[in-house]
PDB file of C-alpha atoms in Angstrom:
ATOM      1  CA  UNK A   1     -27.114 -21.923  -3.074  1.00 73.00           C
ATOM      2  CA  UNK A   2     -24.650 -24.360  -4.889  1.00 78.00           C
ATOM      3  CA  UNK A   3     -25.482 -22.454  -8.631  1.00 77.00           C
ATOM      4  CA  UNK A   4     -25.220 -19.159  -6.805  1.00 81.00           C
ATOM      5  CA  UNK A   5     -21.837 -19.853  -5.846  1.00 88.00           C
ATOM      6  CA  UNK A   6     -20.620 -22.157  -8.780  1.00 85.00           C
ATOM      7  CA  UNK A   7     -22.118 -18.473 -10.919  1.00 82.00           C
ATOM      8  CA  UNK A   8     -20.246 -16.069  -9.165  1.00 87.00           C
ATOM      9  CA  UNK A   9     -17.158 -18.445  -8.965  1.00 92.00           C
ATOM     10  CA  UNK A  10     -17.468 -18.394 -12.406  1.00 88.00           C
ATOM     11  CA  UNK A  11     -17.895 -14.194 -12.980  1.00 84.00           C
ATOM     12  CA  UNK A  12     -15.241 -13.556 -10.480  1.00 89.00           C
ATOM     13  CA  UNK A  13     -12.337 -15.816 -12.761  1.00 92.00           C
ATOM     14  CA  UNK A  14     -13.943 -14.486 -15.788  1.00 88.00           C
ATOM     15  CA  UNK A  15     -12.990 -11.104 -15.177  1.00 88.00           C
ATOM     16  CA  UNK A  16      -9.470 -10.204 -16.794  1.00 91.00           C
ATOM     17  CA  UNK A  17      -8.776  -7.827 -14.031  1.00 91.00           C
ATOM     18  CA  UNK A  18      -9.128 -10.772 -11.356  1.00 94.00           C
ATOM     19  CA  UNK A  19      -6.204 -13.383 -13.794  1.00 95.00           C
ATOM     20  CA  UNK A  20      -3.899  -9.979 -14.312  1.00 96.00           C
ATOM     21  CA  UNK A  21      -3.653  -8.951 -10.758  1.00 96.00           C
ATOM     22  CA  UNK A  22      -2.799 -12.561  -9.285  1.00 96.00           C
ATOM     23  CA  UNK A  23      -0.484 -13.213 -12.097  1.00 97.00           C
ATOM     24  CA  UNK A  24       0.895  -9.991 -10.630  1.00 97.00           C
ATOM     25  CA  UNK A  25       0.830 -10.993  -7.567  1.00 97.00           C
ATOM     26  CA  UNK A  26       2.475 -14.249  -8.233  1.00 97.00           C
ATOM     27  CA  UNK A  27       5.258 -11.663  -9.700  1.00 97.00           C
ATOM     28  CA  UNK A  28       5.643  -9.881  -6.736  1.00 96.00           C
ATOM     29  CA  UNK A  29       5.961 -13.223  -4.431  1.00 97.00           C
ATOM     30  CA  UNK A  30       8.795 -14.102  -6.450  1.00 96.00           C
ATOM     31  CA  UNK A  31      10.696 -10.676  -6.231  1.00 95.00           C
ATOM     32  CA  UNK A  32      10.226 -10.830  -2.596  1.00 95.00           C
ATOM     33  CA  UNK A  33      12.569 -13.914  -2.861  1.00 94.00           C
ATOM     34  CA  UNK A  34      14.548 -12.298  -5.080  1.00 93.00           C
ATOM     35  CA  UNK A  35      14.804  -9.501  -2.711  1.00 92.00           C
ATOM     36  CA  UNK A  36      15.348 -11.052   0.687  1.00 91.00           C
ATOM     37  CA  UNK A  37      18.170 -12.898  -1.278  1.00 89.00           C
ATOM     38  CA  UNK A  38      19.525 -10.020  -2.133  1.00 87.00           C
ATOM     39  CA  UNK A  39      19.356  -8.767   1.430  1.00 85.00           C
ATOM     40  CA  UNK A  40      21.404 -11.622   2.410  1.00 85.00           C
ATOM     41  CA  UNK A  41      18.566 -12.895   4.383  1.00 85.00           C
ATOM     42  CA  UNK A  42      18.198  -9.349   6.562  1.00 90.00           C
ATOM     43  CA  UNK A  43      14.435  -7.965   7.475  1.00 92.00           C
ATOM     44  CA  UNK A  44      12.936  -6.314  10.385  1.00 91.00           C
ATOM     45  CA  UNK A  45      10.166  -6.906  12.851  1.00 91.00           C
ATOM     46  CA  UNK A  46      10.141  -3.180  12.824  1.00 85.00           C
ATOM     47  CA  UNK A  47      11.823   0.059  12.390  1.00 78.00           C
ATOM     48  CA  UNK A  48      14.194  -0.548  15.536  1.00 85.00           C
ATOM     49  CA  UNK A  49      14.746  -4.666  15.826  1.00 87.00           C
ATOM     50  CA  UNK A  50      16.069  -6.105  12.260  1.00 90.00           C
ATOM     51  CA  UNK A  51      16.725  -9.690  12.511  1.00 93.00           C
ATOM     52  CA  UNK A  52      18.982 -12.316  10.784  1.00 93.00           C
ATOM     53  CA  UNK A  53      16.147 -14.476   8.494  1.00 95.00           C
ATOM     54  CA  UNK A  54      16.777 -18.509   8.626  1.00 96.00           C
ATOM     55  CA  UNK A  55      14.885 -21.567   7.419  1.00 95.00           C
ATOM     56  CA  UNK A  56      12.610 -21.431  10.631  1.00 96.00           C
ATOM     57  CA  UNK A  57      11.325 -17.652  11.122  1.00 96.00           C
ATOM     58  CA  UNK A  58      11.591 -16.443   7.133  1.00 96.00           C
ATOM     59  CA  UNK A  59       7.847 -16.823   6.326  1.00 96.00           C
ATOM     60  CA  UNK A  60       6.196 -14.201   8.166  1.00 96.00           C
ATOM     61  CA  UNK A  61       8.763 -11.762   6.604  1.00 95.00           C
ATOM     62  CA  UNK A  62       6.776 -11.946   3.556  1.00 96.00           C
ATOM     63  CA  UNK A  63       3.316  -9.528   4.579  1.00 95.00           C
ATOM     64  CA  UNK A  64       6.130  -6.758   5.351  1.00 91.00           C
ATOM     65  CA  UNK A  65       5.498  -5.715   1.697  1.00 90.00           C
ATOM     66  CA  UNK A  66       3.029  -7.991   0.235  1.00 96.00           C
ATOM     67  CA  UNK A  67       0.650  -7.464   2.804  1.00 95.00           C
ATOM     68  CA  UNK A  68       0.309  -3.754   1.864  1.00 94.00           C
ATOM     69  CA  UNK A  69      -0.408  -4.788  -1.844  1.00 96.00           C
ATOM     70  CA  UNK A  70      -3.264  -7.235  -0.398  1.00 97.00           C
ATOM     71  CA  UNK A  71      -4.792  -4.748   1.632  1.00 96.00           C
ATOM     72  CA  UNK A  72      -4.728  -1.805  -0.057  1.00 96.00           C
ATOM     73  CA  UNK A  73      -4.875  -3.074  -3.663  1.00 96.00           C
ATOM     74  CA  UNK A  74      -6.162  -6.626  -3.786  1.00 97.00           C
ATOM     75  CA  UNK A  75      -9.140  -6.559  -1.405  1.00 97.00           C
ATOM     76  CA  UNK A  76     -10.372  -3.574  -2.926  1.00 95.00           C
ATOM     77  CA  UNK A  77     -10.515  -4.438  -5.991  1.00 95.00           C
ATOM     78  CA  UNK A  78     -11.870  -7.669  -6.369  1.00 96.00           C
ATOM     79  CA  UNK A  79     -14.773  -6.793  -3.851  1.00 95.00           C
ATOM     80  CA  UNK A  80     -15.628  -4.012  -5.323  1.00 93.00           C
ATOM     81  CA  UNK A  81     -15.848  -5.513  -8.414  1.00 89.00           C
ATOM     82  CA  UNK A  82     -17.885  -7.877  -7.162  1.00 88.00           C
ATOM     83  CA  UNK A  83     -20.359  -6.100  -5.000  1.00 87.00           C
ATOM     84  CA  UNK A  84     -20.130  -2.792  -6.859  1.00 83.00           C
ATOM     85  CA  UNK A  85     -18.749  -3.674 -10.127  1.00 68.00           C
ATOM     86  CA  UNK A  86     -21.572  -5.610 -10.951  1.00 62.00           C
ATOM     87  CA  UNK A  87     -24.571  -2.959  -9.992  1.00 59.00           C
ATOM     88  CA  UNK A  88     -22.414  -0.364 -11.798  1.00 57.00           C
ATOM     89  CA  UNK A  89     -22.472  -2.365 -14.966  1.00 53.00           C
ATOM     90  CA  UNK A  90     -26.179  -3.896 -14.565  1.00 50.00           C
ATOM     91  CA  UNK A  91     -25.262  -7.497 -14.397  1.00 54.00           C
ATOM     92  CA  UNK A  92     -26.136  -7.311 -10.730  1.00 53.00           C
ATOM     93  CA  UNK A  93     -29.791  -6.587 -11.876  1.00 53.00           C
ATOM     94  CA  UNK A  94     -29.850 -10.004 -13.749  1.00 50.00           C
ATOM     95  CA  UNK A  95     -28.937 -11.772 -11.304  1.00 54.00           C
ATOM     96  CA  UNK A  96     -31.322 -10.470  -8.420  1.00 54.00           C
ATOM     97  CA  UNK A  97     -34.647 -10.577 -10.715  1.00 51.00           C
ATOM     98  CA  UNK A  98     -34.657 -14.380 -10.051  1.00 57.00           C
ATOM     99  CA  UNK A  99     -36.111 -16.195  -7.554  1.00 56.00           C
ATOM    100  CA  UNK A 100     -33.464 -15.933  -4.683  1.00 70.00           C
ATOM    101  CA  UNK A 101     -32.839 -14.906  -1.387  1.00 80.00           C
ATOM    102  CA  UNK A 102     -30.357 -11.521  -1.292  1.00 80.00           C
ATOM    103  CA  UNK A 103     -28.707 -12.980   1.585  1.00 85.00           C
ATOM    104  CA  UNK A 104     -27.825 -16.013  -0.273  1.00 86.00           C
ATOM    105  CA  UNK A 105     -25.949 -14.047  -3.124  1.00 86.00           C
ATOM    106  CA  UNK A 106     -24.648 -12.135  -0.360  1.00 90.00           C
ATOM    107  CA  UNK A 107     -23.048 -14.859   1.108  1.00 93.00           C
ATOM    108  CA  UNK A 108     -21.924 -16.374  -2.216  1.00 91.00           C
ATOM    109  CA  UNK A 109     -20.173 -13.177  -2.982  1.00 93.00           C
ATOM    110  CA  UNK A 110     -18.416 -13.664   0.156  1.00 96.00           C
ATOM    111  CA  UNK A 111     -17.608 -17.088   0.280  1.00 96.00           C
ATOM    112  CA  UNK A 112     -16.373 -16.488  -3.107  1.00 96.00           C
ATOM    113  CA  UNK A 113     -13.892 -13.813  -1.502  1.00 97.00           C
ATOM    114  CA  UNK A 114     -13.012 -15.449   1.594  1.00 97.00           C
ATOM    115  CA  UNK A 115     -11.789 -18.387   0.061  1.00 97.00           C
ATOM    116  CA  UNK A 116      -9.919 -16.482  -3.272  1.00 97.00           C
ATOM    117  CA  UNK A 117      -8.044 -14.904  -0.374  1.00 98.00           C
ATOM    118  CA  UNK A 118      -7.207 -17.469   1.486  1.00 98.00           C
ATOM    119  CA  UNK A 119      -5.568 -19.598  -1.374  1.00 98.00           C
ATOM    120  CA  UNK A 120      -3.443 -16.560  -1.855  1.00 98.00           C
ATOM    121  CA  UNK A 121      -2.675 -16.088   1.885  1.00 98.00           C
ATOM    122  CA  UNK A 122      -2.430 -20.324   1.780  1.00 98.00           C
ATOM    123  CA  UNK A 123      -0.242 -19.922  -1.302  1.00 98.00           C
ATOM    124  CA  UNK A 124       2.135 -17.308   0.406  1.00 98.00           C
ATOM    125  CA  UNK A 125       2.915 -19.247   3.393  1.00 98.00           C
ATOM    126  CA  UNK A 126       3.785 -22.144   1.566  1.00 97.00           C
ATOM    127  CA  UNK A 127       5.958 -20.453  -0.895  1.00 97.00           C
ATOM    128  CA  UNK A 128       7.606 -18.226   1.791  1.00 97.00           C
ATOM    129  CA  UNK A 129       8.415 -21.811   3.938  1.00 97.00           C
ATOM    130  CA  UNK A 130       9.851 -23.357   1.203  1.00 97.00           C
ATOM    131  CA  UNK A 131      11.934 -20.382   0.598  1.00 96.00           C
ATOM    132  CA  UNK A 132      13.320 -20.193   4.048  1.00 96.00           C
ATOM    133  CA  UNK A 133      14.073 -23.524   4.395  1.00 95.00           C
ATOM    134  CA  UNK A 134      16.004 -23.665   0.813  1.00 95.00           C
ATOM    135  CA  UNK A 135      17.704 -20.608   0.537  1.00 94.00           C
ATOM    136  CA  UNK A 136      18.046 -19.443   3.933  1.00 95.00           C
ATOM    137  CA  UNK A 137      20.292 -20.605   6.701  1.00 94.00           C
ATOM    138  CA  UNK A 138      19.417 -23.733   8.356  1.00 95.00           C
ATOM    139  CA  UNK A 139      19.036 -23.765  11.842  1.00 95.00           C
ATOM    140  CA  UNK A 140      17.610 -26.246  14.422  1.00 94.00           C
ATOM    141  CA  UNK A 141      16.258 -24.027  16.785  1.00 96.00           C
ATOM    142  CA  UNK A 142      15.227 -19.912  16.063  1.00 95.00           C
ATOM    143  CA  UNK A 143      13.163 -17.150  18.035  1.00 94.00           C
ATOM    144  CA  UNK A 144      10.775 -14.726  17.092  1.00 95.00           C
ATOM    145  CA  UNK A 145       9.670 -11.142  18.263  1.00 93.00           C
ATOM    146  CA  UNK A 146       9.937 -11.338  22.169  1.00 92.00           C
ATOM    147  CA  UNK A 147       9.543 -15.078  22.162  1.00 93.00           C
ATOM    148  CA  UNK A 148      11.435 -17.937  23.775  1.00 93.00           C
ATOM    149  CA  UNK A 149      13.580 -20.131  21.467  1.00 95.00           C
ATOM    150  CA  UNK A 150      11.576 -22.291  19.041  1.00 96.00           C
ATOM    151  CA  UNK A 151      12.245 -25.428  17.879  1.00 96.00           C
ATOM    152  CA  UNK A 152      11.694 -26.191  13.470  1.00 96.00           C
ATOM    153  CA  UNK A 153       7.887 -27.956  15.073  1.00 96.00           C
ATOM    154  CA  UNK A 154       7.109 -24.563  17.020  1.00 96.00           C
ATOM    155  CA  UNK A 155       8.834 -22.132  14.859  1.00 96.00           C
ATOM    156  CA  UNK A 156       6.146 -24.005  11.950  1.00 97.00           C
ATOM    157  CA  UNK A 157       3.213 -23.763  14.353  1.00 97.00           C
ATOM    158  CA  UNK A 158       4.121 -19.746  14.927  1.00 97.00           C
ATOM    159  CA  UNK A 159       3.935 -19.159  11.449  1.00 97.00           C
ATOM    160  CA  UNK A 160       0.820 -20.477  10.514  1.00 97.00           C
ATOM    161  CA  UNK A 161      -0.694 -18.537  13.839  1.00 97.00           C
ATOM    162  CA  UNK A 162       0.822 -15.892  12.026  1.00 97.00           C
ATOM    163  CA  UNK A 163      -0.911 -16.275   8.953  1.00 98.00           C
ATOM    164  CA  UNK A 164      -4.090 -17.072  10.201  1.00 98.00           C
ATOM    165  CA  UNK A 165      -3.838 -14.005  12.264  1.00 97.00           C
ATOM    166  CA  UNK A 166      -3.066 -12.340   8.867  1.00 97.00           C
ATOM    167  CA  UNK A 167      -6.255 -13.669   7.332  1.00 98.00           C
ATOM    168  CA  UNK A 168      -8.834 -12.670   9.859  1.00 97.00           C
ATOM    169  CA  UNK A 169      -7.148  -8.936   8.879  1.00 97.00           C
ATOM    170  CA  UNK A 170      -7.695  -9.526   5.312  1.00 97.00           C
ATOM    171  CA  UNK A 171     -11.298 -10.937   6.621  1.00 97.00           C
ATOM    172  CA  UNK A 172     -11.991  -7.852   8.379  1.00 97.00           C
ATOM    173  CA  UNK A 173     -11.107  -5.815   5.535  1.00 97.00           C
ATOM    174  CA  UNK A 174     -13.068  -7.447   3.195  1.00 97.00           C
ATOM    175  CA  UNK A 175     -15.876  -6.357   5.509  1.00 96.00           C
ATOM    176  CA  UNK A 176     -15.355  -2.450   5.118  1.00 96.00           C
ATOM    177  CA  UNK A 177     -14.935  -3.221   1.326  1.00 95.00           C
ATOM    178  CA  UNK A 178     -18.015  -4.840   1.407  1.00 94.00           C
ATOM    179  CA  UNK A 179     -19.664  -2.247   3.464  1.00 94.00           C
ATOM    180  CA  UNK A 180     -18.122   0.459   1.005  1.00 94.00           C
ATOM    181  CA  UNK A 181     -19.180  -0.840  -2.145  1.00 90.00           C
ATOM    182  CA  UNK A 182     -22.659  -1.189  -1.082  1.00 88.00           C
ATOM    183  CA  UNK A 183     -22.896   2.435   0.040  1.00 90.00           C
ATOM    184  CA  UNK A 184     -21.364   4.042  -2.865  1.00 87.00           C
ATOM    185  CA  UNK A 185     -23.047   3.870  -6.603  1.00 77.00           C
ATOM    186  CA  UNK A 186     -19.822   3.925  -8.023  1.00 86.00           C
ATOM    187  CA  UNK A 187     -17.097   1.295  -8.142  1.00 88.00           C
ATOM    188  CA  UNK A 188     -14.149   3.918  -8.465  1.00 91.00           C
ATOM    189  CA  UNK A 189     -15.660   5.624  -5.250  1.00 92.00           C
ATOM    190  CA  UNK A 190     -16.137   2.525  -3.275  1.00 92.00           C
ATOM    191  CA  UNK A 191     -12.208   1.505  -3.403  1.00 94.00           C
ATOM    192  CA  UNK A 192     -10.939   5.267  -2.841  1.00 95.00           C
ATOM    193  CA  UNK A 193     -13.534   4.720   0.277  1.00 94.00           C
ATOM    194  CA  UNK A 194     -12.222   1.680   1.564  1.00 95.00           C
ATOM    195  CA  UNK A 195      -8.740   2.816   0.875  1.00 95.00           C
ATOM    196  CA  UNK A 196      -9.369   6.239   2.978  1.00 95.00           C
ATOM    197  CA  UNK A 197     -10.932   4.138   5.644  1.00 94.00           C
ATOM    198  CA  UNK A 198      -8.263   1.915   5.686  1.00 94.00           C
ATOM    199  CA  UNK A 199      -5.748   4.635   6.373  1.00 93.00           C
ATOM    200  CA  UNK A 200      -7.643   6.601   8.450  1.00 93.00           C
ATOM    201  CA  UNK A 201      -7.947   4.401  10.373  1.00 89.00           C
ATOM    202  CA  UNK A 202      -4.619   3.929  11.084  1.00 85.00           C
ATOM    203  CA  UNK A 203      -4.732   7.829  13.169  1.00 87.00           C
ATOM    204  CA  UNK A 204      -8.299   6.849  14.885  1.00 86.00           C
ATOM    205  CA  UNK A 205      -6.051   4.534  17.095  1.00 84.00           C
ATOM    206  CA  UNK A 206      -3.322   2.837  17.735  1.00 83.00           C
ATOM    207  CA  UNK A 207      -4.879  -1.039  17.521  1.00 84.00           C
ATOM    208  CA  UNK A 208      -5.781  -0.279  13.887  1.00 90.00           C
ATOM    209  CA  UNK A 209      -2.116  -0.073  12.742  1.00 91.00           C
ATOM    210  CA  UNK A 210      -2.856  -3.648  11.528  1.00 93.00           C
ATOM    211  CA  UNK A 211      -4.139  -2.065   8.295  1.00 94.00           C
ATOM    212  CA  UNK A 212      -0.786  -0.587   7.533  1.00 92.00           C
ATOM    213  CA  UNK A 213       1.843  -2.507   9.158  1.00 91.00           C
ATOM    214  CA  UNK A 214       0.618  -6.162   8.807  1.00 93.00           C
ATOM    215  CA  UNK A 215       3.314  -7.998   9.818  1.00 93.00           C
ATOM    216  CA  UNK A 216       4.939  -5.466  12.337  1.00 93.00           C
ATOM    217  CA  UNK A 217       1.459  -5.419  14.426  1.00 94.00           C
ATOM    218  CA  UNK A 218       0.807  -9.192  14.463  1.00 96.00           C
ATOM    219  CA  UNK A 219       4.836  -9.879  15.802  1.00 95.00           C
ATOM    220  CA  UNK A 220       3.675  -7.195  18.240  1.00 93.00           C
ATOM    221  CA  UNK A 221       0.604  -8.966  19.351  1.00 94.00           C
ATOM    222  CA  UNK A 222       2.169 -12.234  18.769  1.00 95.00           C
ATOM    223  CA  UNK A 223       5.195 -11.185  21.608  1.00 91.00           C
ATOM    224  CA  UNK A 224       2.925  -9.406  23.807  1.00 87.00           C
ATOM    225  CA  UNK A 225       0.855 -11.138  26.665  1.00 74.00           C
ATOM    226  CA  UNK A 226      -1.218  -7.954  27.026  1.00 79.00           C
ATOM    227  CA  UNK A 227      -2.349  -7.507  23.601  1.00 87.00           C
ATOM    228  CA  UNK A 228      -6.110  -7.764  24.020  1.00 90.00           C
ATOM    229  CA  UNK A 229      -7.112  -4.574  22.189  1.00 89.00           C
ATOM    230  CA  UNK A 230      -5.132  -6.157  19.109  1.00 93.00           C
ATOM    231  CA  UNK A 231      -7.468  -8.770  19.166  1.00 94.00           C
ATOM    232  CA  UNK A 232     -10.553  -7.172  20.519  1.00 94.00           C
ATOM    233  CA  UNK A 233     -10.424  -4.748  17.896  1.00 93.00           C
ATOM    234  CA  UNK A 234      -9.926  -6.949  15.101  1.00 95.00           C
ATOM    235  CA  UNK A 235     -13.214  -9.511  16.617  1.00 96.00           C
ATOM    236  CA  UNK A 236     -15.003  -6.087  16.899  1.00 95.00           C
ATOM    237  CA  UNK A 237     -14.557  -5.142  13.265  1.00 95.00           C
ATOM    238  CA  UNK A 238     -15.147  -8.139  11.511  1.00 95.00           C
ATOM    239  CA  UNK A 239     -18.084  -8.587  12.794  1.00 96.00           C
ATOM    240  CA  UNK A 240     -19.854  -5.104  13.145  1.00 96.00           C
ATOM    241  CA  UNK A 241     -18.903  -4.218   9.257  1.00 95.00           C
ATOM    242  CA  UNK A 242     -20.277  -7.569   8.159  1.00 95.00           C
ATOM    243  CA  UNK A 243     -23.292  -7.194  10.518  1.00 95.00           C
ATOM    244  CA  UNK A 244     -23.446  -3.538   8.573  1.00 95.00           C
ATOM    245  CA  UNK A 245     -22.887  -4.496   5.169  1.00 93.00           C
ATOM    246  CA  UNK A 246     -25.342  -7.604   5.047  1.00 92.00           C
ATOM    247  CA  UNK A 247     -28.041  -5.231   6.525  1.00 91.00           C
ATOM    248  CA  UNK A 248     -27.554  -2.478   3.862  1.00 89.00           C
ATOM    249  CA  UNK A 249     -27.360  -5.382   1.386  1.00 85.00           C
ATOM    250  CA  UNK A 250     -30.752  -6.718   2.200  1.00 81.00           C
ATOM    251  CA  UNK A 251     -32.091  -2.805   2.172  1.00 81.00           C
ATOM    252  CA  UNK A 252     -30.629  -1.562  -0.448  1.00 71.00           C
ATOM    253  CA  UNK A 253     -32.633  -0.530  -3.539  1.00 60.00           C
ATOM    254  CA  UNK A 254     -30.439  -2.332  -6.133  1.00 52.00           C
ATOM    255  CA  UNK A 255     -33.521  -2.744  -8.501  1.00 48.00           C
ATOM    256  CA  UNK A 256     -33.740   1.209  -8.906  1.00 48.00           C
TER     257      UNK A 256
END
């Protein structure tokens, strides 16, 4: 299992597409500086509440716009490549005529995922923290969405729920993608999929919003007692489209 995962660790960072787009991305988490800056440290929890940004609550503010360019761009991409990319192009074939169980290069494709995604979910906190707290105003004491006043310890421990909230979407996601590029023969058809689920989601119901508005949905959920379908639906779908994808995986023809 250890040269499975070392292999595709090393396939997934050999890829030029995987160094471009989080160079990009590392672009894009630097305008959003820039741009809150510019804003003079104004954002929104949603389209009605906008809030004043200091050095305790500025983090989550972030996913408004980056978490669109994870979800809809990021994820897609880099597990399709992986799980799609590969079968397309016939390296996938090299890989499964040796003497290994599918589940374990399954899982190392994963892993591989799950843990490229959260150092850049990792990375984005971290940056977006030490953003607040150097170019925002300080403050002692700060609230959030329909929350009580926080101190710097609490408003810190909100955050990271926040993000780790944030990652169990991006989790969940990378479940459809997975489930999408396994079904489709083509890697250009597997991301329009996942995109089209992704936003069709969105008018199936209500507690799928998530997709679209990460960081307005998880503020929601965050001030809201009564927010079990947030949650209920997000358990449900990480683990029925993983459930789905690793049985199709271990199914599918990939020989053919």
């Amino acid at each position: 299992m250890k040269d499975i995962l070392f292999s595709e660790y090393e396939r997934t960072f050999k890829r030029k597409k995987t160094i471009i787009s989080l160079l990009f991305y590392f672009f894009l988490l630097l305008f959003e500086c820039f741009f809150l800056f510019l804003m003079d440290g104004i954002s929104f929890y949603n389209a009605q509440h906008s809030v004043q940004l200091n050095s305790i609550n500025t983090a989550p503010f972030f996913l408004r716009e980056l978490g669109l360019f994870i979800n809809f761009i990021l994820i897609p991409m880099f597990v399709v490549d992986s799980f799609n990319g590969e079968y397309t192009s016939g390296a996938l074939r090299l890989v499964l005529i040796r003497p290994q169980k599918r589940f374990d290069i399954f899982l190392a494709k994963w892993i591989v995922q799950a843990s490229l995604f959260l150092v850049i979910i990792i990375f984005t906190w971290v940056i977006a923290t030490i953003f607040g707290f150097s170019f925002m105003p300080h403050t002692s004491e700060t609230t959030f969405y329909q929350t009580n006043s926080m101190t710097t310890f609490h408003g810190l421990l909100y955050t990271i729920k926040f993000y780790g909230i944030a990652y169990c979407i991006i989790l969940a996601i990378i479940g459809i993608s997975c489930f999408m590029s396994i079904i489709m023969t083509n890697s250009i058809l597997a991301f329009i999929g996942t995109v089209a689920i992704l936003i069709g989601g969105v008018y199936i119901s209500d507690q799928l919003s998530y997709f679209l508005t990460v960081s307005d949905s998880i503020f929601a959920a965050l001030g809201n007692a009564d927010s079990y379908g947030f949650y209920l639906s997000l358990f449900l779908l990480l683990i029925i489209s993983h459930i789905m994808s690793i049985g199709l995986w271990n199914r599918k023809q990939w020989m053919g």
